[in-house]
Amino acid sequence: MTVDSIWSYPPQAVREPGGDPTGFTVVAPDGVVGHVDREADHFGMRHLVVDTGVWVFGQSVLVPVGVVTGVDAGERRIEVACSRTEIKAAPRFRTDSETMDPDYLRRVGEYYHGLPPRDPNVA
């Protein structure tokens, strides 16, 4: 996967055209991450802002859509390849203005791109 592709949904993550993932549950192989607060696409860097509830001290996290392994619109569920620990270790998301900061988004993309590849067929 290239750094650029971290910002695009992979082919196996089929989405309904124009579908809004707001409110979908985000699930890592090791458990629930949180719920999608919103999806954004600034500078061609499409990502999800995920409200983690109390899991990460009530913080939100930014997840590039390239790590999505599946979308189930009926179940309102999005599966991601990375673990909760890997998501928690990503560059910290503090304010909404960061979704408009290309340098911050680049750091996030490089972090997720550098994670070990996963076989989406193995839990």
Short mmCIF file of N, CA and C in Angstrom, two decimals:
data_model
loop_
_atom_site.label_atom_id
_atom_site.label_comp_id
_atom_site.label_asym_id
_atom_site.label_seq_id
_atom_site.Cartn_x
_atom_site.Cartn_y
_atom_site.Cartn_z
N MET A 1 0.85 -1.18 0.00
CA MET A 1 0.00 0.00 0.00
C MET A 1 0.89 1.23 0.00
N THR A 2 0.58 2.17 -0.87
CA THR A 2 1.34 3.41 -0.90
C THR A 2 0.76 4.38 0.13
N VAL A 3 1.53 5.40 0.46
CA VAL A 3 1.04 6.40 1.41
C VAL A 3 -0.22 7.05 0.85
N ASP A 4 -0.26 7.32 -0.45
CA ASP A 4 -1.45 7.93 -1.06
C ASP A 4 -2.67 7.03 -0.90
N SER A 5 -2.50 5.71 -1.00
CA SER A 5 -3.65 4.82 -0.94
C SER A 5 -4.22 4.70 0.47
N ILE A 6 -3.50 5.17 1.47
CA ILE A 6 -4.02 5.13 2.84
C ILE A 6 -5.25 6.03 2.96
N TRP A 7 -5.42 6.94 2.01
CA TRP A 7 -6.53 7.91 2.05
C TRP A 7 -7.70 7.51 1.17
N SER A 8 -7.68 6.30 0.61
CA SER A 8 -8.77 5.82 -0.26
C SER A 8 -9.30 4.50 0.28
N TYR A 9 -10.61 4.32 0.18
CA TYR A 9 -11.18 3.04 0.59
C TYR A 9 -10.62 1.94 -0.29
N PRO A 10 -10.18 0.82 0.29
CA PRO A 10 -9.72 -0.31 -0.51
C PRO A 10 -10.90 -0.99 -1.20
N PRO A 11 -10.62 -1.73 -2.27
CA PRO A 11 -11.70 -2.36 -3.03
C PRO A 11 -12.63 -3.26 -2.21
N GLN A 12 -12.08 -3.95 -1.20
CA GLN A 12 -12.92 -4.86 -0.41
C GLN A 12 -13.86 -4.12 0.54
N ALA A 13 -13.65 -2.83 0.71
CA ALA A 13 -14.50 -2.03 1.61
C ALA A 13 -15.57 -1.33 0.79
N VAL A 14 -16.43 -2.11 0.19
CA VAL A 14 -17.47 -1.58 -0.68
C VAL A 14 -18.44 -0.73 0.13
N ARG A 15 -18.65 0.49 -0.35
CA ARG A 15 -19.58 1.41 0.31
C ARG A 15 -20.70 1.77 -0.63
N GLU A 16 -21.82 2.09 -0.03
CA GLU A 16 -22.95 2.59 -0.79
C GLU A 16 -22.58 3.98 -1.30
N PRO A 17 -22.71 4.24 -2.60
CA PRO A 17 -22.36 5.58 -3.11
C PRO A 17 -23.15 6.65 -2.37
N GLY A 18 -22.41 7.65 -1.89
CA GLY A 18 -23.05 8.74 -1.16
C GLY A 18 -23.48 8.37 0.25
N GLY A 19 -23.18 7.14 0.67
CA GLY A 19 -23.57 6.70 2.01
C GLY A 19 -22.81 7.45 3.08
N ASP A 20 -23.48 7.83 4.14
CA ASP A 20 -22.87 8.57 5.24
C ASP A 20 -22.57 7.60 6.38
N PRO A 21 -21.28 7.43 6.74
CA PRO A 21 -20.93 6.48 7.79
C PRO A 21 -21.09 7.03 9.21
N THR A 22 -21.61 8.25 9.35
CA THR A 22 -21.77 8.85 10.68
C THR A 22 -22.60 7.92 11.56
N GLY A 23 -22.07 7.65 12.75
CA GLY A 23 -22.75 6.78 13.71
C GLY A 23 -22.39 5.32 13.59
N PHE A 24 -21.71 4.91 12.52
CA PHE A 24 -21.31 3.51 12.38
C PHE A 24 -20.32 3.15 13.50
N THR A 25 -20.39 1.93 13.98
CA THR A 25 -19.44 1.42 14.96
C THR A 25 -18.17 1.02 14.24
N VAL A 26 -17.02 1.44 14.76
CA VAL A 26 -15.72 1.09 14.18
C VAL A 26 -15.12 -0.02 15.04
N VAL A 27 -14.78 -1.13 14.37
CA VAL A 27 -14.31 -2.32 15.08
C VAL A 27 -12.94 -2.74 14.55
N ALA A 28 -11.99 -2.89 15.47
CA ALA A 28 -10.66 -3.40 15.17
C ALA A 28 -10.67 -4.91 15.43
N PRO A 29 -9.65 -5.64 14.99
CA PRO A 29 -9.62 -7.08 15.26
C PRO A 29 -9.69 -7.41 16.76
N ASP A 30 -9.29 -6.47 17.62
CA ASP A 30 -9.27 -6.74 19.06
C ASP A 30 -10.36 -5.99 19.83
N GLY A 31 -11.36 -5.48 19.14
CA GLY A 31 -12.46 -4.87 19.86
C GLY A 31 -12.96 -3.57 19.25
N VAL A 32 -13.98 -3.01 19.87
CA VAL A 32 -14.61 -1.78 19.38
C VAL A 32 -13.70 -0.58 19.64
N VAL A 33 -13.55 0.26 18.62
CA VAL A 33 -12.77 1.48 18.72
C VAL A 33 -13.67 2.63 19.15
N GLY A 34 -14.85 2.72 18.54
CA GLY A 34 -15.78 3.80 18.85
C GLY A 34 -16.80 3.93 17.74
N HIS A 35 -17.32 5.14 17.57
CA HIS A 35 -18.33 5.43 16.55
C HIS A 35 -17.88 6.59 15.67
N VAL A 36 -18.20 6.50 14.38
CA VAL A 36 -17.83 7.56 13.45
C VAL A 36 -18.59 8.83 13.79
N ASP A 37 -17.84 9.88 14.06
CA ASP A 37 -18.42 11.19 14.30
C ASP A 37 -18.69 11.87 12.96
N ARG A 38 -17.73 11.71 12.03
CA ARG A 38 -17.89 12.26 10.69
C ARG A 38 -16.79 11.71 9.79
N GLU A 39 -17.03 11.84 8.49
CA GLU A 39 -16.04 11.52 7.48
C GLU A 39 -15.66 12.82 6.80
N ALA A 40 -14.37 13.00 6.53
CA ALA A 40 -13.90 14.22 5.87
C ALA A 40 -12.94 13.85 4.75
N ASP A 41 -12.80 14.75 3.81
CA ASP A 41 -11.91 14.53 2.67
C ASP A 41 -11.24 15.85 2.32
N HIS A 42 -10.28 16.26 3.15
CA HIS A 42 -9.55 17.49 2.91
C HIS A 42 -8.23 17.16 2.21
N PHE A 43 -7.93 17.89 1.15
CA PHE A 43 -6.68 17.72 0.41
C PHE A 43 -6.57 16.31 -0.19
N GLY A 44 -7.70 15.66 -0.47
CA GLY A 44 -7.68 14.30 -1.00
C GLY A 44 -7.28 13.27 0.04
N MET A 45 -7.35 13.64 1.31
CA MET A 45 -6.97 12.75 2.41
C MET A 45 -8.24 12.36 3.18
N ARG A 46 -8.97 11.38 2.64
CA ARG A 46 -10.25 10.97 3.24
C ARG A 46 -9.98 10.19 4.52
N HIS A 47 -10.73 10.57 5.56
CA HIS A 47 -10.52 9.94 6.86
C HIS A 47 -11.81 9.96 7.67
N LEU A 48 -11.80 9.17 8.71
CA LEU A 48 -12.91 9.13 9.66
C LEU A 48 -12.45 9.76 10.97
N VAL A 49 -13.30 10.58 11.56
CA VAL A 49 -13.07 11.06 12.91
C VAL A 49 -13.94 10.18 13.79
N VAL A 50 -13.28 9.43 14.68
CA VAL A 50 -13.97 8.42 15.48
C VAL A 50 -13.99 8.85 16.95
N ASP A 51 -15.18 8.93 17.49
CA ASP A 51 -15.38 9.23 18.91
C ASP A 51 -15.16 7.93 19.67
N THR A 52 -14.15 7.91 20.53
CA THR A 52 -13.80 6.68 21.25
C THR A 52 -14.54 6.53 22.57
N GLY A 53 -15.38 7.50 22.91
CA GLY A 53 -16.07 7.43 24.21
C GLY A 53 -15.04 7.54 25.31
N VAL A 54 -15.11 6.67 26.30
CA VAL A 54 -14.17 6.73 27.42
C VAL A 54 -12.92 5.90 27.18
N TRP A 55 -12.87 5.17 26.06
CA TRP A 55 -11.74 4.27 25.80
C TRP A 55 -10.41 5.02 25.75
N VAL A 56 -10.32 6.15 25.07
CA VAL A 56 -9.09 6.95 25.02
C VAL A 56 -9.36 8.27 25.73
N PHE A 57 -9.75 8.17 26.98
CA PHE A 57 -9.98 9.35 27.81
C PHE A 57 -10.97 10.32 27.16
N GLY A 58 -12.00 9.79 26.50
CA GLY A 58 -13.01 10.64 25.90
C GLY A 58 -12.54 11.39 24.68
N GLN A 59 -11.44 10.97 24.09
CA GLN A 59 -10.87 11.64 22.92
C GLN A 59 -11.44 11.05 21.63
N SER A 60 -11.25 11.78 20.57
CA SER A 60 -11.53 11.27 19.24
C SER A 60 -10.20 10.89 18.60
N VAL A 61 -10.26 10.01 17.61
CA VAL A 61 -9.08 9.62 16.85
C VAL A 61 -9.38 9.81 15.37
N LEU A 62 -8.33 10.03 14.60
CA LEU A 62 -8.46 10.18 13.16
C LEU A 62 -7.96 8.89 12.51
N VAL A 63 -8.79 8.28 11.66
CA VAL A 63 -8.45 7.01 11.03
C VAL A 63 -8.57 7.16 9.51
N PRO A 64 -7.46 7.03 8.77
CA PRO A 64 -7.55 7.08 7.31
C PRO A 64 -8.40 5.93 6.79
N VAL A 65 -9.18 6.17 5.75
CA VAL A 65 -10.09 5.14 5.25
C VAL A 65 -9.36 3.98 4.58
N GLY A 66 -8.08 4.12 4.29
CA GLY A 66 -7.31 3.04 3.69
C GLY A 66 -7.13 1.83 4.59
N VAL A 67 -7.36 1.99 5.90
CA VAL A 67 -7.24 0.84 6.82
C VAL A 67 -8.57 0.13 7.01
N VAL A 68 -9.63 0.62 6.35
CA VAL A 68 -10.93 -0.03 6.44
C VAL A 68 -10.88 -1.35 5.67
N THR A 69 -11.34 -2.42 6.31
CA THR A 69 -11.36 -3.73 5.64
C THR A 69 -12.76 -4.16 5.26
N GLY A 70 -13.76 -3.51 5.81
CA GLY A 70 -15.12 -3.87 5.46
C GLY A 70 -16.12 -2.86 5.98
N VAL A 71 -17.22 -2.73 5.23
CA VAL A 71 -18.30 -1.84 5.63
C VAL A 71 -19.60 -2.63 5.52
N ASP A 72 -20.34 -2.69 6.62
CA ASP A 72 -21.64 -3.37 6.63
C ASP A 72 -22.69 -2.31 6.94
N ALA A 73 -23.32 -1.77 5.87
CA ALA A 73 -24.30 -0.70 6.05
C ALA A 73 -25.51 -1.18 6.85
N GLY A 74 -25.90 -2.43 6.66
CA GLY A 74 -27.05 -2.97 7.39
C GLY A 74 -26.81 -3.02 8.88
N GLU A 75 -25.60 -3.41 9.27
CA GLU A 75 -25.23 -3.49 10.69
C GLU A 75 -24.65 -2.18 11.20
N ARG A 76 -24.46 -1.20 10.28
CA ARG A 76 -23.86 0.10 10.62
C ARG A 76 -22.51 -0.12 11.32
N ARG A 77 -21.65 -0.88 10.62
CA ARG A 77 -20.37 -1.32 11.19
C ARG A 77 -19.26 -1.14 10.16
N ILE A 78 -18.12 -0.63 10.63
CA ILE A 78 -16.92 -0.49 9.81
C ILE A 78 -15.80 -1.26 10.50
N GLU A 79 -15.17 -2.17 9.77
CA GLU A 79 -14.05 -2.93 10.32
C GLU A 79 -12.75 -2.34 9.79
N VAL A 80 -11.75 -2.28 10.68
CA VAL A 80 -10.43 -1.76 10.31
C VAL A 80 -9.37 -2.82 10.56
N ALA A 81 -8.26 -2.73 9.82
CA ALA A 81 -7.20 -3.73 9.90
C ALA A 81 -6.31 -3.56 11.12
N CYS A 82 -6.16 -2.34 11.62
CA CYS A 82 -5.23 -2.11 12.71
C CYS A 82 -5.89 -2.34 14.07
N SER A 83 -5.05 -2.56 15.06
CA SER A 83 -5.54 -2.85 16.41
C SER A 83 -5.89 -1.57 17.15
N ARG A 84 -6.60 -1.74 18.23
CA ARG A 84 -6.93 -0.60 19.09
C ARG A 84 -5.65 0.06 19.61
N THR A 85 -4.65 -0.73 19.97
CA THR A 85 -3.39 -0.20 20.47
C THR A 85 -2.70 0.64 19.40
N GLU A 86 -2.72 0.17 18.15
CA GLU A 86 -2.10 0.93 17.07
C GLU A 86 -2.85 2.24 16.82
N ILE A 87 -4.17 2.20 16.90
CA ILE A 87 -4.95 3.42 16.72
C ILE A 87 -4.66 4.40 17.85
N LYS A 88 -4.58 3.89 19.06
CA LYS A 88 -4.31 4.75 20.22
C LYS A 88 -2.93 5.40 20.13
N ALA A 89 -1.96 4.72 19.48
CA ALA A 89 -0.59 5.22 19.37
C ALA A 89 -0.40 6.19 18.20
N ALA A 90 -1.42 6.37 17.38
CA ALA A 90 -1.33 7.27 16.22
C ALA A 90 -1.13 8.71 16.69
N PRO A 91 -0.66 9.59 15.79
CA PRO A 91 -0.54 11.00 16.18
C PRO A 91 -1.85 11.50 16.78
N ARG A 92 -1.74 12.12 17.92
CA ARG A 92 -2.91 12.53 18.70
C ARG A 92 -3.76 13.56 17.97
N PHE A 93 -5.06 13.33 17.98
CA PHE A 93 -6.03 14.25 17.39
C PHE A 93 -6.57 15.11 18.51
N ARG A 94 -6.37 16.43 18.40
CA ARG A 94 -6.77 17.33 19.47
C ARG A 94 -7.95 18.23 19.08
N THR A 95 -7.89 18.82 17.88
CA THR A 95 -8.92 19.79 17.49
C THR A 95 -9.37 19.54 16.06
N ASP A 96 -10.58 19.99 15.77
CA ASP A 96 -11.11 19.84 14.42
C ASP A 96 -10.25 20.53 13.37
N SER A 97 -9.55 21.58 13.76
CA SER A 97 -8.73 22.30 12.78
C SER A 97 -7.61 21.41 12.23
N GLU A 98 -7.24 20.37 12.95
CA GLU A 98 -6.19 19.47 12.46
C GLU A 98 -6.62 18.72 11.21
N THR A 99 -7.93 18.53 11.02
CA THR A 99 -8.38 17.86 9.80
C THR A 99 -8.16 18.75 8.57
N MET A 100 -7.85 20.02 8.80
CA MET A 100 -7.56 20.95 7.72
C MET A 100 -6.06 21.26 7.62
N ASP A 101 -5.24 20.57 8.40
CA ASP A 101 -3.80 20.80 8.44
C ASP A 101 -3.09 19.71 7.64
N PRO A 102 -2.60 20.03 6.43
CA PRO A 102 -1.97 19.00 5.60
C PRO A 102 -0.76 18.35 6.26
N ASP A 103 -0.01 19.08 7.08
CA ASP A 103 1.15 18.48 7.76
C ASP A 103 0.71 17.44 8.78
N TYR A 104 -0.31 17.75 9.55
CA TYR A 104 -0.83 16.77 10.51
C TYR A 104 -1.36 15.54 9.77
N LEU A 105 -2.14 15.76 8.72
CA LEU A 105 -2.69 14.63 7.97
C LEU A 105 -1.56 13.79 7.36
N ARG A 106 -0.51 14.43 6.89
CA ARG A 106 0.63 13.69 6.33
C ARG A 106 1.28 12.81 7.40
N ARG A 107 1.44 13.35 8.62
CA ARG A 107 2.02 12.55 9.72
C ARG A 107 1.13 11.35 10.04
N VAL A 108 -0.17 11.58 10.07
CA VAL A 108 -1.11 10.48 10.33
C VAL A 108 -0.99 9.41 9.24
N GLY A 109 -0.96 9.85 7.98
CA GLY A 109 -0.84 8.91 6.87
C GLY A 109 0.44 8.10 6.92
N GLU A 110 1.54 8.76 7.24
CA GLU A 110 2.83 8.06 7.35
C GLU A 110 2.80 7.05 8.49
N TYR A 111 2.17 7.41 9.61
CA TYR A 111 2.08 6.48 10.74
C TYR A 111 1.30 5.22 10.32
N TYR A 112 0.12 5.39 9.79
CA TYR A 112 -0.70 4.23 9.43
C TYR A 112 -0.06 3.44 8.29
N HIS A 113 0.58 4.12 7.35
CA HIS A 113 1.26 3.43 6.26
C HIS A 113 2.40 2.56 6.79
N GLY A 114 3.04 2.99 7.86
CA GLY A 114 4.17 2.25 8.43
C GLY A 114 3.79 1.05 9.30
N LEU A 115 2.49 0.86 9.54
CA LEU A 115 2.07 -0.29 10.34
C LEU A 115 2.27 -1.58 9.56
N PRO A 116 2.50 -2.69 10.27
CA PRO A 116 2.67 -3.97 9.56
C PRO A 116 1.43 -4.31 8.75
N PRO A 117 1.63 -4.87 7.55
CA PRO A 117 0.47 -5.26 6.73
C PRO A 117 -0.30 -6.37 7.42
N ARG A 118 -1.59 -6.39 7.17
CA ARG A 118 -2.47 -7.40 7.75
C ARG A 118 -3.16 -8.17 6.63
N ASP A 119 -3.42 -9.43 6.88
CA ASP A 119 -4.25 -10.22 5.98
C ASP A 119 -5.68 -9.99 6.42
N PRO A 120 -6.51 -9.33 5.58
CA PRO A 120 -7.87 -9.03 6.01
C PRO A 120 -8.73 -10.27 6.22
N ASN A 121 -8.23 -11.44 5.79
CA ASN A 121 -9.01 -12.67 5.96
C ASN A 121 -8.67 -13.41 7.26
N VAL A 122 -7.72 -12.84 8.03
CA VAL A 122 -7.31 -13.47 9.28
C VAL A 122 -7.66 -12.54 10.42
N ALA A 123 -8.43 -13.05 11.38
CA ALA A 123 -8.82 -12.22 12.54
C ALA A 123 -7.77 -12.25 13.60
#
